[in-house]
Coordinates of C-alpha atoms in Angstrom, one line a residue:
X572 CA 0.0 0.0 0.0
X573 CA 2.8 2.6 0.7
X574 CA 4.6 1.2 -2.7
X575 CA 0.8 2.5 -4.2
X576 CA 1.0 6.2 -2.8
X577 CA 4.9 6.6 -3.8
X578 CA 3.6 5.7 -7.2
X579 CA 1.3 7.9 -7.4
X580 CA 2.8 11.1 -6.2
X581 CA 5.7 10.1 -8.8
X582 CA 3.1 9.9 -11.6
X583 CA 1.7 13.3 -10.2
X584 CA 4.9 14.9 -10.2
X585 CA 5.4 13.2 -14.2
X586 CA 1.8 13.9 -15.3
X587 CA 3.1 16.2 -18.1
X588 CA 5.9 13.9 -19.5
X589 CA 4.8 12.7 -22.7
X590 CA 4.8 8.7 -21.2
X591 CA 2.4 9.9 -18.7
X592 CA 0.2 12.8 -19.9
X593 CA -0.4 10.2 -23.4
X594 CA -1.7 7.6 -21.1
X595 CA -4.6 10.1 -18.9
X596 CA -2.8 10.9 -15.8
X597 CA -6.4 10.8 -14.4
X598 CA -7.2 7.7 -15.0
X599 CA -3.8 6.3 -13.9
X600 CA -4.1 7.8 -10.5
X601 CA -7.7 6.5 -10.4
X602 CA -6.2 2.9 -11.0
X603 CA -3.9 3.3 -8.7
X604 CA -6.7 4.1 -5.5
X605 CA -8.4 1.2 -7.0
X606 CA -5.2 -0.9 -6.1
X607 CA -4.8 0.7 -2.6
X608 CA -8.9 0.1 -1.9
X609 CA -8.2 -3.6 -2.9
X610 CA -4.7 -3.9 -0.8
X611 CA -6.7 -2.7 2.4
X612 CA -9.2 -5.6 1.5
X613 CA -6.1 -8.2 2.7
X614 CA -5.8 -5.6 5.4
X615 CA -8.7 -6.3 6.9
X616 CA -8.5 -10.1 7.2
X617 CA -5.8 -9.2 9.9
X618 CA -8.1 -8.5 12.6
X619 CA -10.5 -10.6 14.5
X620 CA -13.2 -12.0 12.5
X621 CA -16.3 -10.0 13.4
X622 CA -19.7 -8.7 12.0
X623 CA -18.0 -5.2 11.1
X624 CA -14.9 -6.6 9.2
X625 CA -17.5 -9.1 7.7
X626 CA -19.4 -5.9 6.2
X627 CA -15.8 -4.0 5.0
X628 CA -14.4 -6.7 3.4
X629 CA -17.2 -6.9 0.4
X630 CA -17.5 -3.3 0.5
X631 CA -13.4 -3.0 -0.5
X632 CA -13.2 -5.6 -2.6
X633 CA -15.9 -4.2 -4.8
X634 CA -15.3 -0.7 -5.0
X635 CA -11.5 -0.9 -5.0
X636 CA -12.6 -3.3 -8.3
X637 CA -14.9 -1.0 -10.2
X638 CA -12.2 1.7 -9.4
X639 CA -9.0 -0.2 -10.6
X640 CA -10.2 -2.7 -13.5
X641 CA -13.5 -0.2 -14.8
X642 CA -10.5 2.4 -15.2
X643 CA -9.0 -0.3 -17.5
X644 CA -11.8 -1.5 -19.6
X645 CA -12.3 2.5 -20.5
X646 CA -9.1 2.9 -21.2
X647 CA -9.7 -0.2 -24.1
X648 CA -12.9 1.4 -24.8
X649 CA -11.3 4.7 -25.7
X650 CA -8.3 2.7 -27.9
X651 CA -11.5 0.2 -29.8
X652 CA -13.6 4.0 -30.6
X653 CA -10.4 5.9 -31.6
X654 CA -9.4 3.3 -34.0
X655 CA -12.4 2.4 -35.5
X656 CA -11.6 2.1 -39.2
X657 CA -15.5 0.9 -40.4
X658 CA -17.4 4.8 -39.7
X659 CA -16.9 7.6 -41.6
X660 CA -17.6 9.9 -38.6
X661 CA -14.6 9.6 -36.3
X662 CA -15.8 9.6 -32.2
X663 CA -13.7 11.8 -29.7
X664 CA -13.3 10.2 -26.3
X665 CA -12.1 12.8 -24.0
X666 CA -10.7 12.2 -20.5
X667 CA -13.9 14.0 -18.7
X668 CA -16.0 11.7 -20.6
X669 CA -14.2 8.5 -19.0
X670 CA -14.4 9.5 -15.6
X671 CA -17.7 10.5 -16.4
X672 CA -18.4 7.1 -17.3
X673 CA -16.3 5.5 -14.3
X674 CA -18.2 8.0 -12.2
X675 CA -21.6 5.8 -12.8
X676 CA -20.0 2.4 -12.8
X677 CA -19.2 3.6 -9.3
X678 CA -22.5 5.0 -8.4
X679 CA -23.8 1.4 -9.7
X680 CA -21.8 -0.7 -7.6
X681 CA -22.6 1.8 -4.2
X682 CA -25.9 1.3 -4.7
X683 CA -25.4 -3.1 -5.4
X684 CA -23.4 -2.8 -2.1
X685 CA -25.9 -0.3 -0.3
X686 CA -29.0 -2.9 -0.9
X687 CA -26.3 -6.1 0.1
X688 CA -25.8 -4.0 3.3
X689 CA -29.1 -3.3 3.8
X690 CA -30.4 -6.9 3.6
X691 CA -27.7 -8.2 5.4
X692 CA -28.3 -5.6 8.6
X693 CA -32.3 -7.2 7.9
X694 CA -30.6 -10.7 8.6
X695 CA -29.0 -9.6 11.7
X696 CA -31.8 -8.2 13.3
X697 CA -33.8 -11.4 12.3
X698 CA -31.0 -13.1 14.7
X699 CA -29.3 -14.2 11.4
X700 CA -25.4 -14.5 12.2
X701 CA -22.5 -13.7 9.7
X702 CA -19.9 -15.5 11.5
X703 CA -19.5 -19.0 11.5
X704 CA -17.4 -21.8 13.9
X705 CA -15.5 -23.7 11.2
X706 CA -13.1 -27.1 11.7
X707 CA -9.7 -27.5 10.0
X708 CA -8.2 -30.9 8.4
X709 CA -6.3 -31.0 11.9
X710 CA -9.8 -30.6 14.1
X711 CA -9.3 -27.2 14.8
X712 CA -11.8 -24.9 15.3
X713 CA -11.7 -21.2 14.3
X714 CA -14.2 -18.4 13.6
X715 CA -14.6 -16.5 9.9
X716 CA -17.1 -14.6 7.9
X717 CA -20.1 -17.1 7.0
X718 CA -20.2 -16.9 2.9
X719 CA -23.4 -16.5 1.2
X720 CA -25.3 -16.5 -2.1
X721 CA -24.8 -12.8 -2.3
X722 CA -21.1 -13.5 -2.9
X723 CA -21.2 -16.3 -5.2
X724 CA -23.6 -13.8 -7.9
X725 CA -21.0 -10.8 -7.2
X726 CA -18.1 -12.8 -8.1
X727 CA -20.0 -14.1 -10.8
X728 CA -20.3 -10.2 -12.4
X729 CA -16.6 -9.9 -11.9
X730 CA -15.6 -12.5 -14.1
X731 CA -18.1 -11.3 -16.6
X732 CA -16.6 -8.0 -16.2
X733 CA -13.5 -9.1 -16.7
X734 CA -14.7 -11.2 -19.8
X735 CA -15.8 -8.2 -21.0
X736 CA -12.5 -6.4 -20.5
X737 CA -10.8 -9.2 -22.6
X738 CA -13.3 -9.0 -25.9
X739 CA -12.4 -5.2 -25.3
X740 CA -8.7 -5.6 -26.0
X741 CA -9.0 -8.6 -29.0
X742 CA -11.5 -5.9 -30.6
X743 CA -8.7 -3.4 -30.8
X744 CA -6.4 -5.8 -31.2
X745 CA -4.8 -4.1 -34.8
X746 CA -5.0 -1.2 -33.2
X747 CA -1.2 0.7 -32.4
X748 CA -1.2 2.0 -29.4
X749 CA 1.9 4.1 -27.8
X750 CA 3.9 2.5 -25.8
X751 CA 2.1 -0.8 -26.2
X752 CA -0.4 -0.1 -23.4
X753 CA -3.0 -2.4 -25.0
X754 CA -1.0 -5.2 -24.1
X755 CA -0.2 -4.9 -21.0
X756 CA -3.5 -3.6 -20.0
X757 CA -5.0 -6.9 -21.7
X758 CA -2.1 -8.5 -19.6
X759 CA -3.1 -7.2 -16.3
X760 CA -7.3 -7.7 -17.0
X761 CA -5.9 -11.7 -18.1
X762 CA -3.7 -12.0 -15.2
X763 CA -6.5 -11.2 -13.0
X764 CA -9.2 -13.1 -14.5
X765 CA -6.9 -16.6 -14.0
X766 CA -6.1 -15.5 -10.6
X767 CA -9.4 -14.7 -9.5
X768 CA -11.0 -17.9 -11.4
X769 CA -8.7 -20.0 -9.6
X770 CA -9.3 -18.5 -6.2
X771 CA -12.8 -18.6 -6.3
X772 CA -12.7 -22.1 -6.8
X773 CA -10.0 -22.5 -4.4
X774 CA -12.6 -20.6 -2.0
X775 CA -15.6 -23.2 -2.3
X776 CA -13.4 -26.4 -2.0
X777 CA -9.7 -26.0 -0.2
X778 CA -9.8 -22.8 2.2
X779 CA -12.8 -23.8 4.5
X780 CA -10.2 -27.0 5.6
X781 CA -7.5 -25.1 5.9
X782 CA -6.6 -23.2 9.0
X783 CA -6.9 -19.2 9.4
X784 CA -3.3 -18.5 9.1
X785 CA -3.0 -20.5 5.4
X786 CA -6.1 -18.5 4.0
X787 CA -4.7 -14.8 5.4
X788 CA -1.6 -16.0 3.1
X789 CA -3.4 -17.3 0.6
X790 CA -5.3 -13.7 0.3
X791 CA -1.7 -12.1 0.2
X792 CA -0.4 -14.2 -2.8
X793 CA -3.9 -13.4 -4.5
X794 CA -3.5 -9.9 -4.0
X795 CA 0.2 -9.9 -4.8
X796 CA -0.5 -11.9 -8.3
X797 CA -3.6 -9.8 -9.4
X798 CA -2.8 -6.5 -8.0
X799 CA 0.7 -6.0 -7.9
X800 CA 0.8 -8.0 -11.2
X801 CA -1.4 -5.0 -12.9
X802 CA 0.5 -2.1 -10.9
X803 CA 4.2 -3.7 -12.9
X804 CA 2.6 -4.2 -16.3
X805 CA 0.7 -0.6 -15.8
X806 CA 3.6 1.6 -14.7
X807 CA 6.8 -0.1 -15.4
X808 CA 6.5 0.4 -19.1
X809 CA 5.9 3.8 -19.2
X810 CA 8.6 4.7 -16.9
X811 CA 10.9 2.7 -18.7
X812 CA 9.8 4.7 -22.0
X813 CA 10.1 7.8 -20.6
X814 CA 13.6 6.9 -19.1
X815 CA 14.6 5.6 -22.6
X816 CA 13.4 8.7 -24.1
X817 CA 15.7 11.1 -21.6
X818 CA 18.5 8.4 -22.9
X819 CA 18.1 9.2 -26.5
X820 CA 17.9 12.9 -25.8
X821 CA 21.0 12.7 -23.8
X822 CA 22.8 10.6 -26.6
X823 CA 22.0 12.7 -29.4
X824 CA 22.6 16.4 -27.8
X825 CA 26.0 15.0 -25.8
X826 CA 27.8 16.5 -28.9
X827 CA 25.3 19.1 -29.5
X828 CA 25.4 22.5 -28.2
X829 CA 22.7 24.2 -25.9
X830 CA 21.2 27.5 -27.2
X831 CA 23.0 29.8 -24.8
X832 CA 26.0 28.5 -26.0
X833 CA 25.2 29.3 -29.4
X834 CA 23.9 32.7 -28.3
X835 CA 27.4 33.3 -26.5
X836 CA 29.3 32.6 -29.6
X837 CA 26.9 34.8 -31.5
X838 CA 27.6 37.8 -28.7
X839 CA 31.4 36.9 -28.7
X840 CA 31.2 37.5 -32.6
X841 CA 29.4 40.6 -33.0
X842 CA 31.2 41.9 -30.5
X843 CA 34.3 41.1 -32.6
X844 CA 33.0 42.7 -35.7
X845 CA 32.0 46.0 -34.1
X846 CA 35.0 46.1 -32.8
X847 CA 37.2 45.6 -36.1
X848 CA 34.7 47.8 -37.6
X849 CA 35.8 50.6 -35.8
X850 CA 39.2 50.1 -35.6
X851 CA 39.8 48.1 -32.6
X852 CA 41.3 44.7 -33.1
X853 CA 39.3 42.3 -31.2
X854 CA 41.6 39.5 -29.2
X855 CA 40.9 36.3 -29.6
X856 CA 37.9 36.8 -32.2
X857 CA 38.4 38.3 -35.7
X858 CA 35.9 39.5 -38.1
X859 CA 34.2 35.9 -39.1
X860 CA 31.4 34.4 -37.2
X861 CA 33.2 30.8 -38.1
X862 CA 36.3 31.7 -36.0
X863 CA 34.3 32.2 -32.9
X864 CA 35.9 29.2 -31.2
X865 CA 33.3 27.4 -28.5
X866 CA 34.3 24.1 -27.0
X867 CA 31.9 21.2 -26.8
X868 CA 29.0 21.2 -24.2
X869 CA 28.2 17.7 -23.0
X870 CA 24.4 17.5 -21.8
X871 CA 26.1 17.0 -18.2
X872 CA 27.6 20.6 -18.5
X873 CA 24.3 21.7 -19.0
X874 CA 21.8 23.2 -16.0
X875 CA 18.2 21.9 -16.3
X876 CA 17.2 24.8 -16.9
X877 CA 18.8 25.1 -20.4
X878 CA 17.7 21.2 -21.1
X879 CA 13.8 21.8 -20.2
X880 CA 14.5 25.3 -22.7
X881 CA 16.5 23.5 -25.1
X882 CA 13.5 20.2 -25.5
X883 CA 10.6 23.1 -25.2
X884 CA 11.8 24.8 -28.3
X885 CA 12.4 20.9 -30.3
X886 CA 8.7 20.1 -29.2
X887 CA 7.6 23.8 -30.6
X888 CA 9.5 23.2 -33.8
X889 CA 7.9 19.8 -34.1
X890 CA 4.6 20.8 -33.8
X891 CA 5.0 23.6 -36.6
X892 CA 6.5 21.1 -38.4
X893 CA 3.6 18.9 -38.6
X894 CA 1.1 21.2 -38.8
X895 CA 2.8 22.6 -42.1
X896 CA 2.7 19.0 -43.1
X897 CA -0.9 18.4 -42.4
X898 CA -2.0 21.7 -44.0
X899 CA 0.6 21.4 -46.8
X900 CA -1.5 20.4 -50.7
X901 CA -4.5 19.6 -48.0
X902 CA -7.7 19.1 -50.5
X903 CA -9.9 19.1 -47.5
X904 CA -8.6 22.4 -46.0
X905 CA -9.6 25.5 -47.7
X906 CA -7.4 28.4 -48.6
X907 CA -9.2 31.4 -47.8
X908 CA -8.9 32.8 -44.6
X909 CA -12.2 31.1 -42.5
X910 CA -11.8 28.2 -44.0
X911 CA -15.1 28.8 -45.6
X912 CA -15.6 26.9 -49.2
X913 CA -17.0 29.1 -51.9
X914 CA -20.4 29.1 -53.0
X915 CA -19.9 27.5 -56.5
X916 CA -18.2 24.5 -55.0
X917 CA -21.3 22.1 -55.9
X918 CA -21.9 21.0 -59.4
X919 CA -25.4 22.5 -59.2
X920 CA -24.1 25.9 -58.7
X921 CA -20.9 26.7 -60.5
X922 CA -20.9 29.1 -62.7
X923 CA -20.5 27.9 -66.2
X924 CA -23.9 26.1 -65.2
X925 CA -25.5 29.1 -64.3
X926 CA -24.4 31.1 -67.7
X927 CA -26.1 28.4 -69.4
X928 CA -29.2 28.2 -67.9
X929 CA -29.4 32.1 -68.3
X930 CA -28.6 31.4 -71.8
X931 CA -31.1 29.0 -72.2
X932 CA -34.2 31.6 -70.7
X933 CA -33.0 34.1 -72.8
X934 CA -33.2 32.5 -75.7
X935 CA -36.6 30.8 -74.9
X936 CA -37.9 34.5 -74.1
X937 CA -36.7 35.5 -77.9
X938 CA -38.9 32.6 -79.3

């Protein structure tokens, strides 16, 4: 749980590296409560069973679900609508639209859980107990939540969830994505649907034999598979882009020299000139710009400052670029200023079909 709030104050911190601000920043810190709400699920089985932890436990697992894995599925949902190759009309999924989205999926589960609580308080009162004396392999005898129907249907709908999640990412399976996040968001929705599976069955036919201690752990390898499993495949990759990226950067500017280095050598020289130009031999510098002499900058030598200037002005430069490129022999985008098309640009109304229809009536008016 601490490893989950160090990550996210380091993706809040990165939220406008290109790794991170590509990938919704929102909805990666949204993932990331989901995980902590599901880590303090395992929490909970630490204390004494009782009718309270009995109540929290569903109430965790659930929400921390809907929170983690629904951020997921919409982030396949937004990949499937923005590379839908089949409609002419291209659909814009914006980031307030998702959580807009993940905002009723979690009103939807509060109120599943709000009528589970509800009817499980009715239960109580109606001397209905949630704890149960169980017996181990060994003869044993321990105390634990009592499991009911209510459970079995809710982990039903999270393995159709999950389901759902999968046909999701084989949908948009020819889709490219940056930095591969479709896969290892389809990696962390398969991961958990196997572990799950597999401890749900676990559930109904090993744990109630076993003793208390060997189903805490075998909570903590089930949260350590699933969850933990989805925080790696989540955030590791785009760390490790972005780090790669700063690599390449460093790499290619190590024999490159920063701006103010240029603009020192530029000083330097027409200082030079004006002096030479009025008489005053300059040392060091003559008259040419091409004998201002500046040694090479490594990107080491250079402040932050000057790097975070230095990629600011590549990143402007390569936006210009490509919107010259884009509007460059565009048929689609007008040249007059508005971006208005003229009136004539329909074959009904150009304007060698208008002169002959007037030269039609006219000549039917001289008959």
């Amino acid at each position: 749980m601490v490893s989950t709030v160090i990550l996210a104050l380091i993706v809040f911190r990165q939220r406008k590296t290109k790794a991170i601000a590509s990938a919704m920043w929102t909805i990666l810190e949204t993932i990331l409560l989901g995980i902590f709400i599901l880590h303090a699920t395992v929490v909970v089985k630490f204390f004494q069973p009782s009718i309270v932890q009995c109540l929290l436990e569903p109430w965790f697992r659930e929400m921390g679900f809907v929170i983690c894995y629904g951020a997921i599925i919409l982030k396949l949902y937004r990949h499937l609508i923005e590379f839908r190759t089949r409609k002419a009309h291209r659909w814009v999924v914006k980031d307030t639209d998702l959580l807009k989205y993940l905002l009723i999926m979690i009103a939807s589960v509060f109120a599943y859980m709000s009528a589970y609580t509800a009817i499980t308080l009715n239960f109580i009162q109606e001397d209905y107990s949630l704890l149960y004396i169980g017996q181990t392999i060994d003869g044993e005898f321990y105390k634990s939540c009592k499991p009911l129907w209510w459970d079995y249907v809710t982990e039903a709908g999270e393995i159709v969830i999950l389901i759902f999640g999968i046909h999701l990412s084989y949908a948009c399976r020819n889709a490219r994505t940056q930095y591969q996040e479709r896969t290892y968001l389809c990696a962390a929705i398969s991961i958990e649907l196997a572990v799950s599976t597999l401890f749900y069955a676990a559930r109904v036919w090993l744990l109630p034999g076993l003793p208390p201690q060997i189903a805490l752990l075998a909570w903590c390898i089930r949260a350590q598979l699933s969850q933990t499993a989805a925080t790696l495949l989540i955030f590791v990759p785009k760390f490790f882009y972005q780090q790669k990226q700063v690599r390449n950067l460093a790499q290619e500017y190590s024999c490159r020299l920063p701006v103010d280095a240029f603009k020192e050598a530029a000083v330097a020289a027409a200082t030079a000139a004006g002096s030479n130009a009025h008489g005053a031999p300059s040392s060091g510098h003559s008259g040419n710009n091409s004998d201002a002499e500046v040694g090479e900058v490594t990107l080491a030598d250079m402040s932050p400052e000057d790097i975070r200037a230095e990629l600011k002005r590549l990143y402007l430069q390569l936006e210009m670029f490509k919107s010259k490129t884009i509007c460059k022999d565009n048929p689609h985008i007008s040249k007059r200023r508005g971006g208005r098309k003229a009136q004539h640009r329909r074959f009904s109304l150009q304007q060698d079909c208008r002169q002959l229809g007037l030269h039609m009536m006219e000549s039917i008016e001289d008959i």
